[in-house]
C-alpha positions as a Markdown table, in Angstrom:
| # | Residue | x | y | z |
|---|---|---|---|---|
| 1 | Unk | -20.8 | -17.5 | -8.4 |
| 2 | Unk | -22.6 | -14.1 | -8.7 |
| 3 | Unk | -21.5 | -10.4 | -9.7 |
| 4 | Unk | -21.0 | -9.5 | -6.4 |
| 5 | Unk | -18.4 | -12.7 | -5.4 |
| 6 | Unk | -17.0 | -12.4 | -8.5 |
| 7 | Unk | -15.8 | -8.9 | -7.9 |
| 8 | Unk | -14.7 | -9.6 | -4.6 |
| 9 | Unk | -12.3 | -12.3 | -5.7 |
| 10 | Unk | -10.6 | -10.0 | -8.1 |
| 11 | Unk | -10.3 | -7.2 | -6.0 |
| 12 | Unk | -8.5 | -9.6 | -3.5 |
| 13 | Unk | -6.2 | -11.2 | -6.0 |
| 14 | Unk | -5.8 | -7.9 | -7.3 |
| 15 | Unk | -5.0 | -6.6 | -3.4 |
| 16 | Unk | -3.0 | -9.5 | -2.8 |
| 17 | Unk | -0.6 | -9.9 | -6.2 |
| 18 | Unk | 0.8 | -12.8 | -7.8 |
| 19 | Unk | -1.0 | -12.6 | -11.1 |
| 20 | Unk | 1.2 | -10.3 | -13.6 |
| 21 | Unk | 3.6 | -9.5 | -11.6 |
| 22 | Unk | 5.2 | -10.8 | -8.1 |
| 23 | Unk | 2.8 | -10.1 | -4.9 |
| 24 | Unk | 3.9 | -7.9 | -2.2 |
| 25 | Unk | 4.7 | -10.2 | 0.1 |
| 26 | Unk | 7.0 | -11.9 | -2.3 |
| 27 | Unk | 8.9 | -8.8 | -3.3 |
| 28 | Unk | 8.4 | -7.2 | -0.2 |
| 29 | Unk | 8.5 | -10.0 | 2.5 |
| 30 | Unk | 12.0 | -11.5 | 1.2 |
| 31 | Unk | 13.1 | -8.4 | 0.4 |
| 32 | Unk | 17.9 | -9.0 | 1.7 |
| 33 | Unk | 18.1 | -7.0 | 5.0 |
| 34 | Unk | 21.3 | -6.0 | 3.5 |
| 35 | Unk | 19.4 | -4.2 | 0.7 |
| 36 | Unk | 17.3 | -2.3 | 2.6 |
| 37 | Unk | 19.3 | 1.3 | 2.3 |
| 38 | Unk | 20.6 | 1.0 | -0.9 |
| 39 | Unk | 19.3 | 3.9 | -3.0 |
| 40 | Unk | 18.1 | 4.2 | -6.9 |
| 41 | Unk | 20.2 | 5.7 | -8.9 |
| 42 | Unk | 18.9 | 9.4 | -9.9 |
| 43 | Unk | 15.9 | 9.3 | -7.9 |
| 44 | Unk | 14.8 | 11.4 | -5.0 |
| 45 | Unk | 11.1 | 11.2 | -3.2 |
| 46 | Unk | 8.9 | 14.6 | -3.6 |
| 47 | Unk | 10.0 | 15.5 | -0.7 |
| 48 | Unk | 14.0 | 15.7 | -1.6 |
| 49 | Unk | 15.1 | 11.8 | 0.3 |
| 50 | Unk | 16.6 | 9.3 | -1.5 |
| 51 | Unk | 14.9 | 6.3 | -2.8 |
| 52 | Unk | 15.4 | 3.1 | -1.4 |
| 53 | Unk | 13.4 | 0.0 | -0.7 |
| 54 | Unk | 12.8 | 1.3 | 2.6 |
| 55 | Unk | 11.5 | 4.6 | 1.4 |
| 56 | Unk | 9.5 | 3.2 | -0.8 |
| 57 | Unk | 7.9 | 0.6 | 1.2 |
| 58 | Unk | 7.1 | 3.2 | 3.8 |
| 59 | Unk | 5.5 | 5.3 | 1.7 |
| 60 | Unk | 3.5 | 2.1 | 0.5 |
| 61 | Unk | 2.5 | 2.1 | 4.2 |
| 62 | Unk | 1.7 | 5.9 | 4.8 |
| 63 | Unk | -0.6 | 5.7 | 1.7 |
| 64 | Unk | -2.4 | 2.5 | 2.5 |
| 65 | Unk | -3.0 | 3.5 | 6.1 |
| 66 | Unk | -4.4 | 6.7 | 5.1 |
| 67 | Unk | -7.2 | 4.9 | 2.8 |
| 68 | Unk | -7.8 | 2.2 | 5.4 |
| 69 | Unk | -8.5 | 5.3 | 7.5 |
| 70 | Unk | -10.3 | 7.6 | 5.1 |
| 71 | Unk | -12.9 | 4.8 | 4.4 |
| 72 | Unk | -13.2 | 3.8 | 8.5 |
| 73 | Unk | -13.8 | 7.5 | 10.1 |
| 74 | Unk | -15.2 | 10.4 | 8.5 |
| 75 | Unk | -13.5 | 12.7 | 10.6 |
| 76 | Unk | -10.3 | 11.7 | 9.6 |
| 77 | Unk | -8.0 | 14.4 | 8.1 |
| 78 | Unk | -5.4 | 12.8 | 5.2 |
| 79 | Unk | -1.3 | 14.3 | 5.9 |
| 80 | Unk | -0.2 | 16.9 | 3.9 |
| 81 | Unk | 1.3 | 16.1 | 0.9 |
| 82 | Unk | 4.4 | 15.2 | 0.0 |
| 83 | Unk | 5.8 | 15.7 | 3.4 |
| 84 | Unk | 3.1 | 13.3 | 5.1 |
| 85 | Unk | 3.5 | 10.3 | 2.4 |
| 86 | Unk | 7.3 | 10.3 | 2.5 |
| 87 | Unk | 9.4 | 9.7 | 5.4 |
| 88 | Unk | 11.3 | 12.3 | 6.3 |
| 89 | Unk | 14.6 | 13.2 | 4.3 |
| 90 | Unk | 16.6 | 12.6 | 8.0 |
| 91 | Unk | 14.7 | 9.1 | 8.7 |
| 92 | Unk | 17.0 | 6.0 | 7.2 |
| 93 | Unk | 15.8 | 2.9 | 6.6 |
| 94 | Unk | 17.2 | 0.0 | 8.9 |
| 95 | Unk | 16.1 | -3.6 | 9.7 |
| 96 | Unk | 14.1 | -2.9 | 12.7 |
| 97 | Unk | 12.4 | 0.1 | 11.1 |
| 98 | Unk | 12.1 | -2.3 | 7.9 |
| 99 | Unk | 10.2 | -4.7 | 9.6 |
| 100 | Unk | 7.7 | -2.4 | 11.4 |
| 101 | Unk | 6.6 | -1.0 | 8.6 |
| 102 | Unk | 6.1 | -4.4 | 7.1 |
| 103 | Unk | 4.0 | -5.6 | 9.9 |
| 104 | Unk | 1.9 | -2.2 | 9.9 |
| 105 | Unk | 1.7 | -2.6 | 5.8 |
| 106 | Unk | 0.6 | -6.2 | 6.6 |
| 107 | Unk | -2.1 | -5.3 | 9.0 |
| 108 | Unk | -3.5 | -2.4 | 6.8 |
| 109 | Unk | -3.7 | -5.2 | 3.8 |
| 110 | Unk | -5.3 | -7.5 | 6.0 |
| 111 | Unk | -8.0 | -5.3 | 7.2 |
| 112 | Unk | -8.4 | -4.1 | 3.3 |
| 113 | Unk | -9.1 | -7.5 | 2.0 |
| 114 | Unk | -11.4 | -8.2 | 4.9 |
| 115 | Unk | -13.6 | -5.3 | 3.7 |
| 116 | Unk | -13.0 | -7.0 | 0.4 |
| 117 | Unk | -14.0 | -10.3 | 1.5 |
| 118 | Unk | -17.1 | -9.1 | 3.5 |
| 119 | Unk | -20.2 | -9.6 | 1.5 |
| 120 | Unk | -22.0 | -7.0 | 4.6 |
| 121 | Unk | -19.8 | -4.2 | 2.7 |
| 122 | Unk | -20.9 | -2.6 | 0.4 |
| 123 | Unk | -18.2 | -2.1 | -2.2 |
| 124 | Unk | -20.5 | 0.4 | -4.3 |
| 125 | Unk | -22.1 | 2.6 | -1.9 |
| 126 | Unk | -21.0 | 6.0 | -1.8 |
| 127 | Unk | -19.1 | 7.1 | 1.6 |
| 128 | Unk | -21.5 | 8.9 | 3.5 |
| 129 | Unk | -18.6 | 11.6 | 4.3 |
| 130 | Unk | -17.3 | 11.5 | 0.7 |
| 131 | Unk | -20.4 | 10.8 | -1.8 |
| 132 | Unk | -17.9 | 10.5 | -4.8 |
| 133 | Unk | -15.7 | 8.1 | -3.3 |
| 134 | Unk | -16.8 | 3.9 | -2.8 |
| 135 | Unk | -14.5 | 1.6 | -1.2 |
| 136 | Unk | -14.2 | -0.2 | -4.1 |
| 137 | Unk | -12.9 | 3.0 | -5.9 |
| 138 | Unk | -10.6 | 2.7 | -2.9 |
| 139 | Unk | -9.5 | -1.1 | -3.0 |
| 140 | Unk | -8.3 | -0.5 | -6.4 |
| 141 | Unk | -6.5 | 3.0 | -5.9 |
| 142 | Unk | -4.7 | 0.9 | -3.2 |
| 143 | Unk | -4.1 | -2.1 | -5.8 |
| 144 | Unk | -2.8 | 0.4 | -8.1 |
| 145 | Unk | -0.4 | 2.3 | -6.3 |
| 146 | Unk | 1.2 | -1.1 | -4.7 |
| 147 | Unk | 1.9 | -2.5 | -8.2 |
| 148 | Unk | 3.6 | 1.0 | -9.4 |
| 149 | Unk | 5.9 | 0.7 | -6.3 |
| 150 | Unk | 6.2 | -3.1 | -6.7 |
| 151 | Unk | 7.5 | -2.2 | -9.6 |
| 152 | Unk | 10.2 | 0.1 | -8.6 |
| 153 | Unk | 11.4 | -3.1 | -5.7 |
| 154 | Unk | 11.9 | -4.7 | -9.2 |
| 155 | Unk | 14.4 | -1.9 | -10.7 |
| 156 | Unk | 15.6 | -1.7 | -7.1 |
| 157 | Unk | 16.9 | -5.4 | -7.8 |
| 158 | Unk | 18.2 | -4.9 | -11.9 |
| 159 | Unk | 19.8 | -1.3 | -11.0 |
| 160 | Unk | 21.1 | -1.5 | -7.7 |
């Protein structure tokens, strides 16, 4: 295996969980319907709503759809922050909504380990519309910020 397969298959298990700490799709994917709206005690999102597993897991979504998209089209314009990475203090988490935004998180992660998995990408190339920025820089900002929040579905469980 060379360099370049080697780093691919880390950034995907890295992506993708289940090393040091339960994957996404096992926190996430069986996370109780009946847990969805329960809130953290003390905790509030930047943008004044409360913190739930819903909350969180959107915001998980809003994040990784905004890198899928900032590495795709160059003419894409990020939200503002923290209004447009938090859903909005009057949206409430639900099952219906809980499961769109797993399929949408689902879709964005498949497309990001795609890139991952795609030896026609280059992972180290600056992006011609943001020369400090690689999508391997990107893949693991996204690997990153999933396992912080993976990590608050884990107090969600001890706390609440």
């Amino acid at each position: 295996m060379d360099a370049d397969e080697l780093i691919r298959r880390e950034i995907i298990a890295f992506l993708t969980g289940n090393n040091a700490y339960e994957g996404w799709r096992i926190k996430i994917g069986n996370w109780p319907a009946d847990r969805i709206g329960l809130e953290l005690p003390g905790g509030s999102t930047p943008n004044g709503g409360p913190i739930n597993a819903w909350t969180i897991l959107e915001h998980m979504r809003i994040c990784q759809h905004d890198i899928v998209e900032f590495i795709r089209d160059p003419a894409y314009t990020s939200p503002d922050y923290p209004e447009g990475y938090w859903p909005s203090v009057e949206s409430s988490g639900d099952e219906t909504v809980w499961r769109e935004s797993y399929r949408l998180f689902t879709a964005d992660m498949k497309d990001l380990v795609a890139m991952a998995q795609d030896p026609r990408v280059d992972l180290y190339a600056p992006l011609k519309h943001a020369p400090d920025y690689t999508i391997l820089r990107e893949l693991i900002l996204v690997g990153n910020h999933n396992a912080y929040h993976i990590g608050q579905f884990g107090l969600l469980e001890e706390l609440v």
